[in-house]
GROMACS .gro file of C-alpha atoms in nm:
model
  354
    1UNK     CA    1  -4.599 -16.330  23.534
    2UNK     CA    2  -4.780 -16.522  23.275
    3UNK     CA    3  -5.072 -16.371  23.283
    4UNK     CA    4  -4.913 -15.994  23.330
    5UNK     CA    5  -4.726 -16.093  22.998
    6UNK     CA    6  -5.096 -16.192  22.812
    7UNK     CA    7  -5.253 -15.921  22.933
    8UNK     CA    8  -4.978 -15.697  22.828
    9UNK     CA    9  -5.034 -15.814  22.512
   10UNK     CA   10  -5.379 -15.803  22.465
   11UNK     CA   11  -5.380 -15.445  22.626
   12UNK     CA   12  -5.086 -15.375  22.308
   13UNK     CA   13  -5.305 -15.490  22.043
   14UNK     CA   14  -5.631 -15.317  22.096
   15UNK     CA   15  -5.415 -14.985  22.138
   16UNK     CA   16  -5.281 -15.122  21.790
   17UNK     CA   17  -5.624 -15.145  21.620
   18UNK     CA   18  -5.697 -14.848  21.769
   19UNK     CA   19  -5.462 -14.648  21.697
   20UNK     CA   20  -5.546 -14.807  21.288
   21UNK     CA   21  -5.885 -14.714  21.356
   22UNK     CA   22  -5.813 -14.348  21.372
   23UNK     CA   23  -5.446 -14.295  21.126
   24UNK     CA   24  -5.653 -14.511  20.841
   25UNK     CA   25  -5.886 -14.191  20.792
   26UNK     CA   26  -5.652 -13.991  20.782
   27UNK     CA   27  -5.401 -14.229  20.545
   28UNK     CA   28  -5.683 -14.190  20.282
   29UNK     CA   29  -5.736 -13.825  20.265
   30UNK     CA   30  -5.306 -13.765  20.289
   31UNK     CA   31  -5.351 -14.022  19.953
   32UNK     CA   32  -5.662 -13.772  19.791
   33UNK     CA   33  -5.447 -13.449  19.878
   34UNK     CA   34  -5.122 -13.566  19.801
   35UNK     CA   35  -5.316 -13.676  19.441
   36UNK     CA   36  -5.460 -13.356  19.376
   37UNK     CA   37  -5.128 -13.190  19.433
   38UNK     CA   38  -4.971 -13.400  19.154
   39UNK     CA   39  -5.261 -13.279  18.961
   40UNK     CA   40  -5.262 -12.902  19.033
   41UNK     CA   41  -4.921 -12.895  18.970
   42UNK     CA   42  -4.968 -13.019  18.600
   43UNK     CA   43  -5.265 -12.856  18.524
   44UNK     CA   44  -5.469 -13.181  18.557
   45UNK     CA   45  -5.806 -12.992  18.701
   46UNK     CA   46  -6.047 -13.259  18.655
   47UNK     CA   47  -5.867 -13.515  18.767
   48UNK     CA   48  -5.755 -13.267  19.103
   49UNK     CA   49  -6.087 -13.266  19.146
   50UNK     CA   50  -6.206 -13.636  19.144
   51UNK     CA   51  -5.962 -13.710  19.435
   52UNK     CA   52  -6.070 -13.379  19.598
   53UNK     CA   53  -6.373 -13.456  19.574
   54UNK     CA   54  -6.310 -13.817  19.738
   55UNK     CA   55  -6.120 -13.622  19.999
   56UNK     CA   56  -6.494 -13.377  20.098
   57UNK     CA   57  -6.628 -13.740  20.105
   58UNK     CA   58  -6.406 -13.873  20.376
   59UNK     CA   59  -6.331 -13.502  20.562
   60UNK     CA   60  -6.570 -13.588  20.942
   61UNK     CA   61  -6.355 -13.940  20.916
   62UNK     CA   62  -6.043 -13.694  21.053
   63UNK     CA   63  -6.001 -13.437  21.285
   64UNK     CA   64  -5.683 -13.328  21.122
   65UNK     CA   65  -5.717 -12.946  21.102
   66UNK     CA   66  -5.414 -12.940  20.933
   67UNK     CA   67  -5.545 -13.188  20.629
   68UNK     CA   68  -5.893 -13.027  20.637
   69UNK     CA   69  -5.703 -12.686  20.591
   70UNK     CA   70  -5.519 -12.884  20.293
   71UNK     CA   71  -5.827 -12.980  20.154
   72UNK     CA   72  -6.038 -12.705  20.109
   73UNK     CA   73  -5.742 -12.450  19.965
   74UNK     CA   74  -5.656 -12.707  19.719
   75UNK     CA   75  -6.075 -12.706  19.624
   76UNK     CA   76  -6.005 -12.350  19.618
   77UNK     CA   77  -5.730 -12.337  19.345
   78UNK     CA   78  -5.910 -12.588  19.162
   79UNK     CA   79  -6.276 -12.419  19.143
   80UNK     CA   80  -6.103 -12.063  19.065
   81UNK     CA   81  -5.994 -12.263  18.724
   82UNK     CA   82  -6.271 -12.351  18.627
   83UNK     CA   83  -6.386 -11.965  18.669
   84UNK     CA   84  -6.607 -12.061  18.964
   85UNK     CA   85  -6.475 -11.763  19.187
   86UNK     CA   86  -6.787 -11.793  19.430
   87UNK     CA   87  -6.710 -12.141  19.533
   88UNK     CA   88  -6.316 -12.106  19.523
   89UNK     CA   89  -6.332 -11.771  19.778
   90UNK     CA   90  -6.560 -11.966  20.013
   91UNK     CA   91  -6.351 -12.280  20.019
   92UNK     CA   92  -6.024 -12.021  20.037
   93UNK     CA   93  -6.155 -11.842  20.376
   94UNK     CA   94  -6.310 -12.221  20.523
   95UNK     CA   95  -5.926 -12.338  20.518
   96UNK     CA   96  -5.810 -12.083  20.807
   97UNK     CA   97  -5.469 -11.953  20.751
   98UNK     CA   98  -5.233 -12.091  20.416
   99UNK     CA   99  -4.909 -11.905  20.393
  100UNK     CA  100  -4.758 -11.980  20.027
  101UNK     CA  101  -4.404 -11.996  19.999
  102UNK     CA  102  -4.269 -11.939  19.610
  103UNK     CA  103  -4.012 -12.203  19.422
  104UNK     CA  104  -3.955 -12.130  19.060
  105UNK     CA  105  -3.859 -12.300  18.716
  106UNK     CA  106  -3.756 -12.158  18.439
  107UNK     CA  107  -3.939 -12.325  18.089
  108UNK     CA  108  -3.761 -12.112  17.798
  109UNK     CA  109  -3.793 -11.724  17.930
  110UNK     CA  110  -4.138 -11.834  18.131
  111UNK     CA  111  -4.086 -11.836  18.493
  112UNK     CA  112  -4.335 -12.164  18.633
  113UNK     CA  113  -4.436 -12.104  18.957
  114UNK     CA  114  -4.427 -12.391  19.203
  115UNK     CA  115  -4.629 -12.329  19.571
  116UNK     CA  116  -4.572 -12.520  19.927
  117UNK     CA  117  -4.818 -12.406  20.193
  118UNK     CA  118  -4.704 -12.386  20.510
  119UNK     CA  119  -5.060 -12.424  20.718
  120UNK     CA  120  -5.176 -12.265  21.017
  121UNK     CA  121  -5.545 -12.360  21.063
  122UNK     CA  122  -5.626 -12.122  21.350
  123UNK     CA  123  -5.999 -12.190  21.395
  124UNK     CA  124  -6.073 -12.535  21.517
  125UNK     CA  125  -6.397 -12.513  21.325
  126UNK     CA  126  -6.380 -12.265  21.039
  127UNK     CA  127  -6.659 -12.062  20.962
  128UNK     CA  128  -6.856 -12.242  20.638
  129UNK     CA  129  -7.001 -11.935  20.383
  130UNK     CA  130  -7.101 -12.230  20.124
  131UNK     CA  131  -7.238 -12.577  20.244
  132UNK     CA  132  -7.020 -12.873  20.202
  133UNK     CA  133  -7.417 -13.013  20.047
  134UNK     CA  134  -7.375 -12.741  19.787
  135UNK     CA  135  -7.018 -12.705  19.776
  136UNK     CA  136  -7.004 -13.125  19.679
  137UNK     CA  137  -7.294 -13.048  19.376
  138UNK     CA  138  -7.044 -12.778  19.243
  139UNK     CA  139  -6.762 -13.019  19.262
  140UNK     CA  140  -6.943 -13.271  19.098
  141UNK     CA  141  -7.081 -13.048  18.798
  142UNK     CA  142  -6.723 -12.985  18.747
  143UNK     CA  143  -6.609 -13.351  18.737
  144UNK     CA  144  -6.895 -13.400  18.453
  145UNK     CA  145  -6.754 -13.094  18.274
  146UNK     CA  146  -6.524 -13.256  17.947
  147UNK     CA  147  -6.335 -12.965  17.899
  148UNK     CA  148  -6.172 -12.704  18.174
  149UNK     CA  149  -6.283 -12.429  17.896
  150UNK     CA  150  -6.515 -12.394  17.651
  151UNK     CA  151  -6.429 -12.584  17.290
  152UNK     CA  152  -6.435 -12.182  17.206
  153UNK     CA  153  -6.334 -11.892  17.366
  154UNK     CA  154  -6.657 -11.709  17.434
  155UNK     CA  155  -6.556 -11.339  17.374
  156UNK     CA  156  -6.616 -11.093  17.642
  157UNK     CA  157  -6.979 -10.908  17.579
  158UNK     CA  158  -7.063 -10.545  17.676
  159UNK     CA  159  -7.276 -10.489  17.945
  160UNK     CA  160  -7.460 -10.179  18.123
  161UNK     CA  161  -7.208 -10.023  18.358
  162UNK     CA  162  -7.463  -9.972  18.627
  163UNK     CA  163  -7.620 -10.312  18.627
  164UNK     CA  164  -7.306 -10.478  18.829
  165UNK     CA  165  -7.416 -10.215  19.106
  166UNK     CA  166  -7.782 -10.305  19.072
  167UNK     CA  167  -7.730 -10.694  19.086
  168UNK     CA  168  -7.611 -10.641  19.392
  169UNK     CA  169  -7.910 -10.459  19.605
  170UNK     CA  170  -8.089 -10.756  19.621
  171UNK     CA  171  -8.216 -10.675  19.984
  172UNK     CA  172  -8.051 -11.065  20.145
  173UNK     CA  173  -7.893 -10.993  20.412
  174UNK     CA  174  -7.510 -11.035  20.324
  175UNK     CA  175  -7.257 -11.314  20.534
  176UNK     CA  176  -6.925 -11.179  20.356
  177UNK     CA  177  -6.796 -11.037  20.038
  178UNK     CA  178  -6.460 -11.120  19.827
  179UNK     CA  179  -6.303 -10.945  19.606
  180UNK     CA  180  -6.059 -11.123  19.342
  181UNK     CA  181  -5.813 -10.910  19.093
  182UNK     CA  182  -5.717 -11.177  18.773
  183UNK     CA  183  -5.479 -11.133  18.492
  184UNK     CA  184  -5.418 -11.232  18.176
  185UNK     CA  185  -5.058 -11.188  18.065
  186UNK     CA  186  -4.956 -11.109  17.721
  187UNK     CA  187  -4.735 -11.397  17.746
  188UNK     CA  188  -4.794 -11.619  18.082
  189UNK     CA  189  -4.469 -11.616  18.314
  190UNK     CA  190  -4.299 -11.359  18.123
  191UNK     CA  191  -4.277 -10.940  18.198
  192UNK     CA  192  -4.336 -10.864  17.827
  193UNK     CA  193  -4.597 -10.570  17.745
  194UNK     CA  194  -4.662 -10.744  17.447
  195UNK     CA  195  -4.657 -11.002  17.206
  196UNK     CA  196  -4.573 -10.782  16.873
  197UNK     CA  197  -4.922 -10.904  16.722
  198UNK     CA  198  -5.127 -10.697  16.968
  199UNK     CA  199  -5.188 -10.877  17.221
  200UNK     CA  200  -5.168 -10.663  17.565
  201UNK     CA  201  -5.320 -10.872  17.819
  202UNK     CA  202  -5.623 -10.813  18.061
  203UNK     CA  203  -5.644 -10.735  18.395
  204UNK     CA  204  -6.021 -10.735  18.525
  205UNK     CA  205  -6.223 -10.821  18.845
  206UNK     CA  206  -6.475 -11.046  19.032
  207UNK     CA  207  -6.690 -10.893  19.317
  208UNK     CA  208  -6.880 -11.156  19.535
  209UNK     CA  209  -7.146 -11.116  19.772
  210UNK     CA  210  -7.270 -11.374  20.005
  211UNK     CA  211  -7.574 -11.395  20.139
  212UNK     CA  212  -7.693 -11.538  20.488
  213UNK     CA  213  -7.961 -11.768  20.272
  214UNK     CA  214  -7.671 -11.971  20.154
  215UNK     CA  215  -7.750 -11.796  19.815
  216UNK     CA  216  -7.464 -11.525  19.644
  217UNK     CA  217  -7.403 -11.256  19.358
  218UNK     CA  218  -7.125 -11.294  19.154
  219UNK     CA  219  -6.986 -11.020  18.856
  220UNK     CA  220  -6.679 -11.070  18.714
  221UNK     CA  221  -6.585 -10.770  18.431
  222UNK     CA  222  -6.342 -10.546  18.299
  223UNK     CA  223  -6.298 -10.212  18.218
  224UNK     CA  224  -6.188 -10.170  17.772
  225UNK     CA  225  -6.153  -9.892  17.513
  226UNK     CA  226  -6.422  -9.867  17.300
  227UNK     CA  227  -6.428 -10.083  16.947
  228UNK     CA  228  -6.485 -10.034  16.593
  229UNK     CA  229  -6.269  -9.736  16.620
  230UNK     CA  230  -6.137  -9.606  16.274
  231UNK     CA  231  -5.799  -9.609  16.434
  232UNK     CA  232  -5.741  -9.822  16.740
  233UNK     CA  233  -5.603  -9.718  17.122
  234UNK     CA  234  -5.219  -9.703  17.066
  235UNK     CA  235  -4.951  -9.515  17.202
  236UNK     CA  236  -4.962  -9.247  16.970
  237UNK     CA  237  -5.389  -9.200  17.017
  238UNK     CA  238  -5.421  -9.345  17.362
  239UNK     CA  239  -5.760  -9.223  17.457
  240UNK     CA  240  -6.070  -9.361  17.396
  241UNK     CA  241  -6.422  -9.405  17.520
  242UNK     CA  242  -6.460  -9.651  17.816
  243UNK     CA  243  -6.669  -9.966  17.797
  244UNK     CA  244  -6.750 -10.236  18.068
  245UNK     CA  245  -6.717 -10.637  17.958
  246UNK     CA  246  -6.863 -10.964  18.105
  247UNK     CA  247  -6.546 -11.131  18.165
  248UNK     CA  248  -6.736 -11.430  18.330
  249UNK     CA  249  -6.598 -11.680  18.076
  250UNK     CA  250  -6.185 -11.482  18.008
  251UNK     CA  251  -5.907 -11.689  18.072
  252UNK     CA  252  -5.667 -11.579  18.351
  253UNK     CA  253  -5.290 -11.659  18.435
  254UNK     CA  254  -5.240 -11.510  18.806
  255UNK     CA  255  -5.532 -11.469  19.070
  256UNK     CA  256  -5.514 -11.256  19.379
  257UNK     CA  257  -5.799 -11.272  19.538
  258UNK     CA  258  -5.928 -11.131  19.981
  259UNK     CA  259  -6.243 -11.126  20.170
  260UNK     CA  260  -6.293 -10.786  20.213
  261UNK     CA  261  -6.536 -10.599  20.484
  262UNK     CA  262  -6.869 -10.446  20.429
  263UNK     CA  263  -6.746 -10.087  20.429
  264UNK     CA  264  -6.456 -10.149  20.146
  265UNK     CA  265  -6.722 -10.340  19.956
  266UNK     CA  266  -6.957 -10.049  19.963
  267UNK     CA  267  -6.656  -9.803  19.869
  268UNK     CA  268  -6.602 -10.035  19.595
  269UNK     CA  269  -6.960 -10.050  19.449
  270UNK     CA  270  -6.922  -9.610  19.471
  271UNK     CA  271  -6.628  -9.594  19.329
  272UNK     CA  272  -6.802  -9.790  19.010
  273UNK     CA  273  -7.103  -9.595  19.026
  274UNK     CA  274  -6.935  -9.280  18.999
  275UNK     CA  275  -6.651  -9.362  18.812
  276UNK     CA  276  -6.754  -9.668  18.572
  277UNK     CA  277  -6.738  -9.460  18.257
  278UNK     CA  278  -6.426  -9.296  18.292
  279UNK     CA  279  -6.189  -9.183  17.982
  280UNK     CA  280  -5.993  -9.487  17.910
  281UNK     CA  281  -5.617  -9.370  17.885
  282UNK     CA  282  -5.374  -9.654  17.751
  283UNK     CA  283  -5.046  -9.540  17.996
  284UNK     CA  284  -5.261  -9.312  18.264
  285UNK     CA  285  -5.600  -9.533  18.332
  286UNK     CA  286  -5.624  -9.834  18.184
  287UNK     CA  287  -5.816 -10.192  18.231
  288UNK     CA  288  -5.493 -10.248  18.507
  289UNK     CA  289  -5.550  -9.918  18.640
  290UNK     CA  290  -5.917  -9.973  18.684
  291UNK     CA  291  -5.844 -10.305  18.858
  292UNK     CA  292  -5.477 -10.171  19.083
  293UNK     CA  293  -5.751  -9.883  19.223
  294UNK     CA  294  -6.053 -10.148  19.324
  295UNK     CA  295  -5.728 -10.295  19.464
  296UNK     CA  296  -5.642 -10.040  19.662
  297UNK     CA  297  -5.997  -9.945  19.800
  298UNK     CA  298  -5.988 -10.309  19.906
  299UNK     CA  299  -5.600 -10.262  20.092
  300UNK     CA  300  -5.437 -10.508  19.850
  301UNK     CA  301  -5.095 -10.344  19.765
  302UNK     CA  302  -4.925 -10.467  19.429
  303UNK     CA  303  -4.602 -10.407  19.391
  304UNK     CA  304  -4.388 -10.319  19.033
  305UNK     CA  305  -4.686 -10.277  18.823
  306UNK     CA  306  -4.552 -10.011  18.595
  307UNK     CA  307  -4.346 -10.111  18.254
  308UNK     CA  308  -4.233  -9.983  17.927
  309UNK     CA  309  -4.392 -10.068  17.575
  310UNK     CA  310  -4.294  -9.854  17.236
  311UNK     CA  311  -4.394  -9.510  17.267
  312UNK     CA  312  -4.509  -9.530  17.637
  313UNK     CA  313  -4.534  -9.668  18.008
  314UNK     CA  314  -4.777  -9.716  18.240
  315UNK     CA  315  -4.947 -10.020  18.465
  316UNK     CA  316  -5.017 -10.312  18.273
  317UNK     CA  317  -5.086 -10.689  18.295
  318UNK     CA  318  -4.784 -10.835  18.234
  319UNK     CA  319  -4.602 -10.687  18.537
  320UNK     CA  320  -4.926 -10.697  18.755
  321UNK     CA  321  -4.917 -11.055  18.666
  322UNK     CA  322  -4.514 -11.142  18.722
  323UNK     CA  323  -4.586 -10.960  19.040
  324UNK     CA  324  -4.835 -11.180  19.169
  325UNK     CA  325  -4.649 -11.471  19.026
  326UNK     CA  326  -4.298 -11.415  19.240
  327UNK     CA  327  -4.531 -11.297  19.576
  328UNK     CA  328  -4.471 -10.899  19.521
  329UNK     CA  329  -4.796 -10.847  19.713
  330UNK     CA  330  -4.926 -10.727  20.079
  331UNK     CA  331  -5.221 -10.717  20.224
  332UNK     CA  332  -5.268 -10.361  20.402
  333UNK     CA  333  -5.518 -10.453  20.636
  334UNK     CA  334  -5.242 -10.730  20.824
  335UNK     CA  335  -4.930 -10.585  20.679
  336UNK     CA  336  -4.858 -10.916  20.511
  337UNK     CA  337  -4.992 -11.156  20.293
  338UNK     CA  338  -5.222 -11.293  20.535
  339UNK     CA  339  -5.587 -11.303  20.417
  340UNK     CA  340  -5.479 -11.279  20.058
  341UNK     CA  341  -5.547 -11.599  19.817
  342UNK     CA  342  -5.285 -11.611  19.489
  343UNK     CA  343  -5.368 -11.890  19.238
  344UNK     CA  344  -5.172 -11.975  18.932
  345UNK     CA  345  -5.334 -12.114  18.590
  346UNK     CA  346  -5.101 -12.300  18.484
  347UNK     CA  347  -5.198 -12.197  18.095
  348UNK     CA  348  -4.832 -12.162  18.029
  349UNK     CA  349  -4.762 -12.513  18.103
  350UNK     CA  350  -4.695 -12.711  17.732
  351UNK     CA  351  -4.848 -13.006  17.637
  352UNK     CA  352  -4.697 -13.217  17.359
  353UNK     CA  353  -4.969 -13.317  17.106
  354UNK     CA  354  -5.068 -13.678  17.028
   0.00000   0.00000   0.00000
């Protein structure tokens, strides 16, 4: 009986150490990822990413799909802040299936969004677009970045219409392609058309195309009314010449973002070709009209995009973007929001100064 007893014991504590062995993994990436979401909610990117970052140290310690599926949608969020839409759309599709359920604050008249993901990480071993090798020297770039932004906002540049077609036939062989839709709301969290100074908003778009050499093309732009007018677009002279804009470097407040097939891609890069220098319009085709129709080539569905401003209506950013915010969005292709990757900014979050 003795000896049953001592064996039973010793049997007890090498399940014990055992069972250590393989929860203490897993205990330190819960610690990163429960970090970084104290982070993301406050708009702390950098420091998100330092514990993310410890977290892609430590991911083949687990074989959690759930906390790998965690992981890389948080690196996802993060890396679409700091603009960096290639690596953000790769890490979005690695972490299988996130479905984002929506809690709100209210800050003033600014509705604060505030996500949970219920995960469902379908493929045991998700397909990788990006290397973790490469993915971990973007991460770290970022991490010796002071600033989120630049000390200045670098103003959006116009570029050839037809080069963001060109750039990409590079003859690679293409893995997958993403298409993301961001906007920039007149006043973040709020359906206001405007902010009685002129600001409007943007709404513009970043096409991605990976390659199977581990290698991608990236072109993020919008579609504007010409400047230096004598007399601006408003609602009483609402057409103008059209003009495409590097909008690698604009700030954002709502993302909405798929990976989209070959033959919507290629619809998409004819639809600019034939179409890049149409009339701009202020209420009938506008920079939210050009972006709602790539939208729509690509089966993204946005709901209640249409609002009043003096003197006129039409699609504009600060519905698109209260839209996104509060989950008014479907994804045609699964007739849900399955496949579709929203991503808040968090710019209207206040800081008090020091």
């Amino acid at each position: 009986m003795r000896r049953l007893l001592i064996l039973l014991g010793w049997s007890l504590l090498f399940f014990t150490e055992g069972l250590n062995a393989q929860l203490l993994p897993n205990i330190e990436i819960i610690r990163a990822l429960e970090e970084s979401d104290r982070y993301i909610a406050s708009g702390q990117s950098q420091k998100a990413l330092i514990a993310l970052h410890k977290g892609l140290q430590l991911k083949n310690t687990t074989e959690s799909d759930t906390l790998l599926s965690h992981l890389y949608n948080n690196i996802a969020i993060v890396l679409a802040r700091y603009n960096n839409f290639t690596g953000s759309m790769s890490c979005f599709h690695k972490a299988g299936e996130i479905e984002a359920t929506y809690n709100y604050k209210k800050r003033g008249k600014r509705f604060i969004s505030q996500f949970s993901y219920q995960v469902n990480y379908a493929r045991a071993e998700a397909e990788s677009i990006i290397s973790d090798e490469i993915l971990e020297i973007m991460i770290q770039a970022h991490i010796n970045q002071r600033t989120l932004k630049p000390s200045e906002e670098i103003e959006s540049e116009p570029i050839d219409p037809f080069s963001i077609v060109d750039a990409f036939l590079d003859n690679k062989v293409a893995s997958h392609y993403a298409l993301l839709i961001l906007i920039k709301q007149p006043i973040a969290g709020q359906k206001k058309t405007n902010t009685g100074l002129g600001e409007v908003g943007h709404s513009f778009i970043s096409l991605i195309k990976y390659n199977e050499d581990q290698s991608a093309v990236n072109k993020t732009f919008g579609f504007y009314p010409e400047s230096g007018l004598l007399i601006p677009v408003n609602p009483i002279a609402p057409k103008a010449k059209s003009v495409i804009k590097d909008d690698s470097f604009h700030d954002w407040d709502q993302l909405l973002g798929k990976m989209v097939s070959k033959a919507q891609f290629e619809q998409i890069l004819e639809y600019i070709d034939h179409n890049i220098s149409n009339q701009y319009h202020l209420s009938h085709y506008n920079c939210s009209d050009f972006a709602l129709t790539l939208a729509q080539i690509a089966a993204i569905e946005i709901q209640d995009t249409v609002g009043p401003w003096p003197l006129g209506r039409g699609d504009n950013p600060a519905y698109m973007g209260q839209s996104v915010l509060s989950g008014k969005y479907l994804n045609l292709d699964t007739k849900n929001k399955e496949g579709l990757f929203s991503c808040s900014n968090n710019l209207f979050t206040k800081k008090n100064k020091k």
